PDB file of C-alpha atoms in Angstrom:
ATOM      1  CA  UNK O   1     -10.221 -11.736  14.174  1.00  0.00           C
ATOM      2  CA  UNK O   2      -6.752 -12.710  12.956  1.00  0.00           C
ATOM      3  CA  UNK O   3      -4.947 -10.171  10.804  1.00  0.00           C
ATOM      4  CA  UNK O   4      -2.716 -10.770   7.803  1.00  0.00           C
ATOM      5  CA  UNK O   5       0.401 -12.737   8.654  1.00  0.00           C
ATOM      6  CA  UNK O   6       3.560 -13.238   6.598  1.00  0.00           C
ATOM      7  CA  UNK O   7       6.561 -15.514   6.870  1.00  0.00           C
ATOM      8  CA  UNK O   8       9.434 -15.365   7.171  1.00  0.00           C
ATOM      9  CA  UNK O   9      10.110 -11.971   8.709  1.00  0.00           C
ATOM     10  CA  UNK O  10      13.585 -11.640   7.240  1.00  0.00           C
ATOM     11  CA  UNK O  11      15.439 -13.541   4.560  1.00  0.00           C
ATOM     12  CA  UNK O  12      18.908 -13.332   3.045  1.00  0.00           C
ATOM     13  CA  UNK O  13      19.512 -14.941  -0.339  1.00  0.00           C
ATOM     14  CA  UNK O  14      22.263 -14.972  -2.924  1.00  0.00           C
ATOM     15  CA  UNK O  15      21.882 -13.654  -6.465  1.00  0.00           C
ATOM     16  CA  UNK O  16      20.507 -16.335  -8.781  1.00  0.00           C
ATOM     17  CA  UNK O  17      18.705 -18.256  -6.042  1.00  0.00           C
ATOM     18  CA  UNK O  18      14.948 -18.744  -5.712  1.00  0.00           C
ATOM     19  CA  UNK O  19      12.732 -17.651  -2.816  1.00  0.00           C
ATOM     20  CA  UNK O  20       9.190 -18.377  -1.602  1.00  0.00           C
ATOM     21  CA  UNK O  21       7.332 -15.968   0.662  1.00  0.00           C
ATOM     22  CA  UNK O  22       4.084 -16.876   2.404  1.00  0.00           C
ATOM     23  CA  UNK O  23       0.959 -14.994   3.415  1.00  0.00           C
ATOM     24  CA  UNK O  24      -2.171 -15.860   5.356  1.00  0.00           C
ATOM     25  CA  UNK O  25      -5.050 -13.532   4.598  1.00  0.00           C
ATOM     26  CA  UNK O  26      -7.371 -11.974   7.132  1.00  0.00           C
ATOM     27  CA  UNK O  27     -10.362 -14.072   8.086  1.00  0.00           C
ATOM     28  CA  UNK O  28     -13.199 -13.642   5.567  1.00  0.00           C
ATOM     29  CA  UNK O  29     -10.995 -12.110   2.870  1.00  0.00           C
ATOM     30  CA  UNK O  30     -10.815 -13.942  -0.451  1.00  0.00           C
ATOM     31  CA  UNK O  31      -8.451 -11.663  -2.370  1.00  0.00           C
ATOM     32  CA  UNK O  32      -4.713 -11.362  -1.853  1.00  0.00           C
ATOM     33  CA  UNK O  33      -2.371  -8.797  -3.407  1.00  0.00           C
ATOM     34  CA  UNK O  34       1.406  -8.659  -3.285  1.00  0.00           C
ATOM     35  CA  UNK O  35       3.492  -5.492  -3.284  1.00  0.00           C
ATOM     36  CA  UNK O  36       7.220  -4.734  -3.392  1.00  0.00           C
ATOM     37  CA  UNK O  37       8.463  -1.757  -1.388  1.00  0.00           C
ATOM     38  CA  UNK O  38      11.992  -0.490  -1.916  1.00  0.00           C
ATOM     39  CA  UNK O  39      13.567   1.684   0.757  1.00  0.00           C
ATOM     40  CA  UNK O  40      12.111   5.189   0.732  1.00  0.00           C
ATOM     41  CA  UNK O  41       9.486   4.335  -1.869  1.00  0.00           C
ATOM     42  CA  UNK O  42       5.811   3.480  -1.818  1.00  0.00           C
ATOM     43  CA  UNK O  43       4.655  -0.104  -2.355  1.00  0.00           C
ATOM     44  CA  UNK O  44       4.506  -1.267  -5.996  1.00  0.00           C
ATOM     45  CA  UNK O  45       1.786  -3.683  -7.078  1.00  0.00           C
ATOM     46  CA  UNK O  46       3.095  -7.086  -8.199  1.00  0.00           C
ATOM     47  CA  UNK O  47      -0.103  -9.090  -8.701  1.00  0.00           C
ATOM     48  CA  UNK O  48      -3.435 -10.063  -7.178  1.00  0.00           C
ATOM     49  CA  UNK O  49      -5.092 -13.448  -6.648  1.00  0.00           C
ATOM     50  CA  UNK O  50      -8.783 -14.187  -6.439  1.00  0.00           C
ATOM     51  CA  UNK O  51     -10.314 -17.663  -6.367  1.00  0.00           C
ATOM     52  CA  UNK O  52      -6.878 -19.205  -6.816  1.00  0.00           C
ATOM     53  CA  UNK O  53      -6.238 -17.372 -10.091  1.00  0.00           C
ATOM     54  CA  UNK O  54      -4.117 -14.346 -10.943  1.00  0.00           C
ATOM     55  CA  UNK O  55      -6.559 -11.471 -11.268  1.00  0.00           C
ATOM     56  CA  UNK O  56      -4.226  -8.675 -12.321  1.00  0.00           C
ATOM     57  CA  UNK O  57      -0.513  -8.029 -12.627  1.00  0.00           C
ATOM     58  CA  UNK O  58       1.784  -5.028 -12.352  1.00  0.00           C
ATOM     59  CA  UNK O  59       4.959  -4.320 -14.273  1.00  0.00           C
ATOM     60  CA  UNK O  60       7.004  -7.243 -12.972  1.00  0.00           C
ATOM     61  CA  UNK O  61       8.771  -9.937 -15.025  1.00  0.00           C
ATOM     62  CA  UNK O  62       7.535 -13.549 -15.205  1.00  0.00           C
ATOM     63  CA  UNK O  63      10.158 -14.692 -12.703  1.00  0.00           C
ATOM     64  CA  UNK O  64       7.756 -13.260 -10.130  1.00  0.00           C
ATOM     65  CA  UNK O  65       4.958 -15.789  -9.761  1.00  0.00           C
ATOM     66  CA  UNK O  66       2.370 -16.692  -7.191  1.00  0.00           C
ATOM     67  CA  UNK O  67      -0.214 -19.097  -5.929  1.00  0.00           C
ATOM     68  CA  UNK O  68      -3.394 -18.860  -3.925  1.00  0.00           C
ATOM     69  CA  UNK O  69      -4.723 -21.857  -2.014  1.00  0.00           C
ATOM     70  CA  UNK O  70      -8.329 -22.876  -1.245  1.00  0.00           C
ATOM     71  CA  UNK O  71      -8.022 -21.358   2.244  1.00  0.00           C
ATOM     72  CA  UNK O  72      -7.071 -18.029   0.526  1.00  0.00           C
ATOM     73  CA  UNK O  73      -3.486 -18.106   1.758  1.00  0.00           C
ATOM     74  CA  UNK O  74      -0.889 -17.237  -0.854  1.00  0.00           C
ATOM     75  CA  UNK O  75       2.720 -17.612  -1.903  1.00  0.00           C
ATOM     76  CA  UNK O  76       5.024 -15.305  -3.832  1.00  0.00           C
ATOM     77  CA  UNK O  77       7.868 -17.009  -5.678  1.00  0.00           C
ATOM     78  CA  UNK O  78      10.813 -15.170  -7.172  1.00  0.00           C
ATOM     79  CA  UNK O  79      13.281 -17.023  -9.396  1.00  0.00           C
ATOM     80  CA  UNK O  80      16.783 -16.000 -10.466  1.00  0.00           C
ATOM     81  CA  UNK O  81      17.084 -13.375  -7.741  1.00  0.00           C
ATOM     82  CA  UNK O  82      18.754 -10.095  -8.617  1.00  0.00           C
ATOM     83  CA  UNK O  83      20.298  -7.529  -6.292  1.00  0.00           C
ATOM     84  CA  UNK O  84      17.449  -5.091  -7.107  1.00  0.00           C
ATOM     85  CA  UNK O  85      14.942  -7.585  -5.696  1.00  0.00           C
ATOM     86  CA  UNK O  86      16.087  -6.568  -2.222  1.00  0.00           C
ATOM     87  CA  UNK O  87      13.008  -4.947  -0.683  1.00  0.00           C
ATOM     88  CA  UNK O  88      10.137  -5.322   1.759  1.00  0.00           C
ATOM     89  CA  UNK O  89       7.508  -7.637   0.296  1.00  0.00           C
ATOM     90  CA  UNK O  90       4.007  -6.900   1.491  1.00  0.00           C
ATOM     91  CA  UNK O  91       0.922  -9.028   1.273  1.00  0.00           C
ATOM     92  CA  UNK O  92      -2.524  -7.425   1.514  1.00  0.00           C
ATOM     93  CA  UNK O  93      -5.942  -9.025   1.728  1.00  0.00           C
ATOM     94  CA  UNK O  94      -9.353  -7.597   0.975  1.00  0.00           C
ATOM     95  CA  UNK O  95     -12.954  -8.764   0.584  1.00  0.00           C
ATOM     96  CA  UNK O  96     -13.466  -8.340  -3.162  1.00  0.00           C
ATOM     97  CA  UNK O  97     -16.780  -6.853  -4.136  1.00  0.00           C
ATOM     98  CA  UNK O  98     -17.224  -4.934  -0.928  1.00  0.00           C
ATOM     99  CA  UNK O  99     -14.937  -2.471   0.763  1.00  0.00           C
ATOM    100  CA  UNK O 100     -11.872  -1.457  -1.209  1.00  0.00           C
ATOM    101  CA  UNK O 101      -9.415  -0.882   1.595  1.00  0.00           C
ATOM    102  CA  UNK O 102      -6.631  -3.405   1.840  1.00  0.00           C
ATOM    103  CA  UNK O 103      -5.255  -4.927   4.997  1.00  0.00           C
ATOM    104  CA  UNK O 104      -1.502  -5.348   4.953  1.00  0.00           C
ATOM    105  CA  UNK O 105       0.707  -7.831   6.713  1.00  0.00           C
ATOM    106  CA  UNK O 106       3.968  -6.826   8.423  1.00  0.00           C
ATOM    107  CA  UNK O 107       6.014  -7.760   5.359  1.00  0.00           C
ATOM    108  CA  UNK O 108       9.036  -9.925   4.624  1.00  0.00           C
ATOM    109  CA  UNK O 109      12.379  -8.138   4.352  1.00  0.00           C
ATOM    110  CA  UNK O 110      14.365  -9.813   1.549  1.00  0.00           C
ATOM    111  CA  UNK O 111      18.043  -9.063   1.127  1.00  0.00           C
ATOM    112  CA  UNK O 112      19.836 -10.360  -1.978  1.00  0.00           C
ATOM    113  CA  UNK O 113      23.634 -10.391  -1.818  1.00  0.00           C
TER     114      UNK O 113
ATOM    115  CA  UNK S   1       3.732  10.225 -17.927  1.00  0.00           C
ATOM    116  CA  UNK S   2       1.725   9.074 -14.934  1.00  0.00           C
ATOM    117  CA  UNK S   3       2.919  10.321 -11.574  1.00  0.00           C
ATOM    118  CA  UNK S   4       1.829  10.513  -7.947  1.00  0.00           C
ATOM    119  CA  UNK S   5       3.695  13.116  -5.926  1.00  0.00           C
ATOM    120  CA  UNK S   6       3.844  13.562  -2.191  1.00  0.00           C
ATOM    121  CA  UNK S   7       6.082  15.947  -0.259  1.00  0.00           C
ATOM    122  CA  UNK S   8       9.440  14.190  -0.260  1.00  0.00           C
ATOM    123  CA  UNK S   9      10.753  16.212   2.650  1.00  0.00           C
ATOM    124  CA  UNK S  10       9.679  15.377   6.172  1.00  0.00           C
ATOM    125  CA  UNK S  11       7.015  17.553   7.743  1.00  0.00           C
ATOM    126  CA  UNK S  12       7.909  18.720  11.239  1.00  0.00           C
ATOM    127  CA  UNK S  13       5.179  20.274  13.375  1.00  0.00           C
ATOM    128  CA  UNK S  14       4.472  21.086  17.019  1.00  0.00           C
ATOM    129  CA  UNK S  15       2.119  18.991  19.075  1.00  0.00           C
ATOM    130  CA  UNK S  16      -1.421  20.374  18.983  1.00  0.00           C
ATOM    131  CA  UNK S  17      -1.076  21.932  15.527  1.00  0.00           C
ATOM    132  CA  UNK S  18      -2.766  20.733  12.350  1.00  0.00           C
ATOM    133  CA  UNK S  19      -0.644  18.706   9.938  1.00  0.00           C
ATOM    134  CA  UNK S  20      -1.506  19.014   6.253  1.00  0.00           C
ATOM    135  CA  UNK S  21      -0.090  16.544   3.743  1.00  0.00           C
ATOM    136  CA  UNK S  22      -0.467  16.846  -0.019  1.00  0.00           C
ATOM    137  CA  UNK S  23      -0.925  14.252  -2.740  1.00  0.00           C
ATOM    138  CA  UNK S  24      -0.867  15.354  -6.389  1.00  0.00           C
ATOM    139  CA  UNK S  25      -1.275  13.096  -9.384  1.00  0.00           C
ATOM    140  CA  UNK S  26      -1.046  13.470 -13.161  1.00  0.00           C
ATOM    141  CA  UNK S  27      -2.487  11.449 -16.035  1.00  0.00           C
ATOM    142  CA  UNK S  28      -4.643   9.307 -13.781  1.00  0.00           C
ATOM    143  CA  UNK S  29      -8.404   9.263 -13.324  1.00  0.00           C
ATOM    144  CA  UNK S  30      -8.913   7.297 -10.116  1.00  0.00           C
ATOM    145  CA  UNK S  31     -12.329   6.334  -8.859  1.00  0.00           C
ATOM    146  CA  UNK S  32     -11.059   6.335  -5.277  1.00  0.00           C
ATOM    147  CA  UNK S  33      -8.194   7.757  -3.280  1.00  0.00           C
ATOM    148  CA  UNK S  34      -6.956   6.221  -0.052  1.00  0.00           C
ATOM    149  CA  UNK S  35      -4.603   7.257   2.708  1.00  0.00           C
ATOM    150  CA  UNK S  36      -2.482   4.827   4.683  1.00  0.00           C
ATOM    151  CA  UNK S  37      -0.161   5.184   7.650  1.00  0.00           C
ATOM    152  CA  UNK S  38       3.109   3.258   7.757  1.00  0.00           C
ATOM    153  CA  UNK S  39       5.418   2.917  10.740  1.00  0.00           C
ATOM    154  CA  UNK S  40       9.079   1.872  10.256  1.00  0.00           C
ATOM    155  CA  UNK S  41       9.397  -1.838   9.432  1.00  0.00           C
ATOM    156  CA  UNK S  42       5.619  -2.352   9.391  1.00  0.00           C
ATOM    157  CA  UNK S  43       2.975  -2.748   6.713  1.00  0.00           C
ATOM    158  CA  UNK S  44       0.704   0.179   5.777  1.00  0.00           C
ATOM    159  CA  UNK S  45      -2.487   0.635   7.794  1.00  0.00           C
ATOM    160  CA  UNK S  46      -5.638   1.883   6.066  1.00  0.00           C
ATOM    161  CA  UNK S  47      -6.947   5.238   7.334  1.00  0.00           C
ATOM    162  CA  UNK S  48      -9.503   6.744   4.955  1.00  0.00           C
ATOM    163  CA  UNK S  49     -11.044   6.251   1.522  1.00  0.00           C
ATOM    164  CA  UNK S  50     -12.680   9.004  -0.513  1.00  0.00           C
ATOM    165  CA  UNK S  51     -14.614   8.555  -3.751  1.00  0.00           C
ATOM    166  CA  UNK S  52     -14.255  10.715  -6.837  1.00  0.00           C
ATOM    167  CA  UNK S  53     -17.707  12.240  -6.283  1.00  0.00           C
ATOM    168  CA  UNK S  54     -16.948  13.166  -2.659  1.00  0.00           C
ATOM    169  CA  UNK S  55     -15.255  16.429  -1.781  1.00  0.00           C
ATOM    170  CA  UNK S  56     -14.422  15.730   1.843  1.00  0.00           C
ATOM    171  CA  UNK S  57     -14.325  12.856   4.338  1.00  0.00           C
ATOM    172  CA  UNK S  58     -13.753  12.955   8.100  1.00  0.00           C
ATOM    173  CA  UNK S  59     -12.858  10.387  10.707  1.00  0.00           C
ATOM    174  CA  UNK S  60     -12.135  11.566  14.236  1.00  0.00           C
ATOM    175  CA  UNK S  61      -9.101  13.915  13.955  1.00  0.00           C
ATOM    176  CA  UNK S  62      -8.532  13.079  10.291  1.00  0.00           C
ATOM    177  CA  UNK S  63      -9.914  14.913   7.275  1.00  0.00           C
ATOM    178  CA  UNK S  64      -9.337  14.187   3.587  1.00  0.00           C
ATOM    179  CA  UNK S  65     -10.288  16.331   0.607  1.00  0.00           C
ATOM    180  CA  UNK S  66     -10.322  15.207  -3.008  1.00  0.00           C
ATOM    181  CA  UNK S  67     -10.294  17.669  -5.911  1.00  0.00           C
ATOM    182  CA  UNK S  68     -10.481  15.778  -9.218  1.00  0.00           C
ATOM    183  CA  UNK S  69     -10.139  19.021 -11.199  1.00  0.00           C
ATOM    184  CA  UNK S  70      -6.868  19.955  -9.505  1.00  0.00           C
ATOM    185  CA  UNK S  71      -5.942  16.248  -9.273  1.00  0.00           C
ATOM    186  CA  UNK S  72      -5.054  16.740  -5.639  1.00  0.00           C
ATOM    187  CA  UNK S  73      -5.892  15.345  -2.227  1.00  0.00           C
ATOM    188  CA  UNK S  74      -5.126  17.003   1.094  1.00  0.00           C
ATOM    189  CA  UNK S  75      -4.839  14.995   4.303  1.00  0.00           C
ATOM    190  CA  UNK S  76      -5.241  16.840   7.608  1.00  0.00           C
ATOM    191  CA  UNK S  77      -4.534  15.675  11.148  1.00  0.00           C
ATOM    192  CA  UNK S  78      -5.931  18.122  13.696  1.00  0.00           C
ATOM    193  CA  UNK S  79      -4.643  18.427  17.265  1.00  0.00           C
ATOM    194  CA  UNK S  80      -1.608  16.370  16.267  1.00  0.00           C
ATOM    195  CA  UNK S  81       0.175  14.190  18.824  1.00  0.00           C
ATOM    196  CA  UNK S  82       3.686  12.679  18.889  1.00  0.00           C
ATOM    197  CA  UNK S  83       2.002   9.283  18.337  1.00  0.00           C
ATOM    198  CA  UNK S  84       0.908  10.559  14.900  1.00  0.00           C
ATOM    199  CA  UNK S  85       4.553  10.549  13.777  1.00  0.00           C
ATOM    200  CA  UNK S  86       4.806   8.123  10.846  1.00  0.00           C
ATOM    201  CA  UNK S  87       4.953   8.015   7.059  1.00  0.00           C
ATOM    202  CA  UNK S  88       1.651   8.712   5.324  1.00  0.00           C
ATOM    203  CA  UNK S  89       1.000   7.201   1.911  1.00  0.00           C
ATOM    204  CA  UNK S  90      -1.651   8.189  -0.586  1.00  0.00           C
ATOM    205  CA  UNK S  91      -2.881   5.561  -3.015  1.00  0.00           C
ATOM    206  CA  UNK S  92      -5.068   5.686  -6.101  1.00  0.00           C
ATOM    207  CA  UNK S  93      -7.604   2.988  -6.864  1.00  0.00           C
ATOM    208  CA  UNK S  94      -9.383   2.421 -10.158  1.00  0.00           C
ATOM    209  CA  UNK S  95     -12.848   0.968 -10.611  1.00  0.00           C
ATOM    210  CA  UNK S  96     -13.482  -2.240 -12.519  1.00  0.00           C
ATOM    211  CA  UNK S  97     -11.347  -5.328 -12.807  1.00  0.00           C
ATOM    212  CA  UNK S  98      -9.282  -5.675  -9.707  1.00  0.00           C
ATOM    213  CA  UNK S  99      -8.260  -3.602  -6.703  1.00  0.00           C
ATOM    214  CA  UNK S 100      -4.810  -2.435  -7.763  1.00  0.00           C
ATOM    215  CA  UNK S 101      -3.465   0.342  -5.566  1.00  0.00           C
ATOM    216  CA  UNK S 102      -0.932   2.797  -6.967  1.00  0.00           C
ATOM    217  CA  UNK S 103       1.010   4.411  -4.148  1.00  0.00           C
ATOM    218  CA  UNK S 104       2.915   7.625  -3.780  1.00  0.00           C
ATOM    219  CA  UNK S 105       6.322   7.538  -2.072  1.00  0.00           C
ATOM    220  CA  UNK S 106       4.856   8.896   1.161  1.00  0.00           C
ATOM    221  CA  UNK S 107       5.520  11.867   3.412  1.00  0.00           C
ATOM    222  CA  UNK S 108       7.187  11.436   6.778  1.00  0.00           C
ATOM    223  CA  UNK S 109       5.479  13.379   9.559  1.00  0.00           C
ATOM    224  CA  UNK S 110       7.253  14.183  12.821  1.00  0.00           C
ATOM    225  CA  UNK S 111       5.189  15.715  15.622  1.00  0.00           C
ATOM    226  CA  UNK S 112       7.333  17.286  18.350  1.00  0.00           C
ATOM    227  CA  UNK S 113       6.196  17.734  21.973  1.00  0.00           C
TER     228      UNK S 113
END
């Protein structure tokens, strides 16, 4: 069974640029959630995708957007990067309707300079 | 305001002792509470889930209690080992809609030989 994978591992961008982060969900999982984790803090929910549609959103501006593909993989896009966007971005998959635990990937460390 | 509080200071204990971590929350009514382990630079790993109508849950050396009146969960690791050293996150989950986790900031546990 393949776990959740994310790419890239690390990324450095300049303020104002755009970034795309990718996630492959665990086999059999049809729901993907994205979280932002600042240093020393717990993960904060960005949004969730189910059946290729956004299924819930946290307190993040519209410049944070996402996609889910038919194979349940997902992308997180962030436009007009700000310095405060520097964080670890985590993707988590789960089988909606069954167990409620989420399975996290290793994360993408984004640094905005 | 809504808050989830975990001990911000690191917990240092001797190998073999029981570690007890606390999670308090205010102005939430979660249906479930989860505990995750996070190692530096890695994504959180699910440990235990407890439902609002359950008082206690055990898994091997781990025990979780959930008091919805006190709005508190306690997480115990018995016979602790240096390999248990990590940050432990509590997360609230609400029924209905989608599986949005709300995390505390975590408590760092250090088990010394």
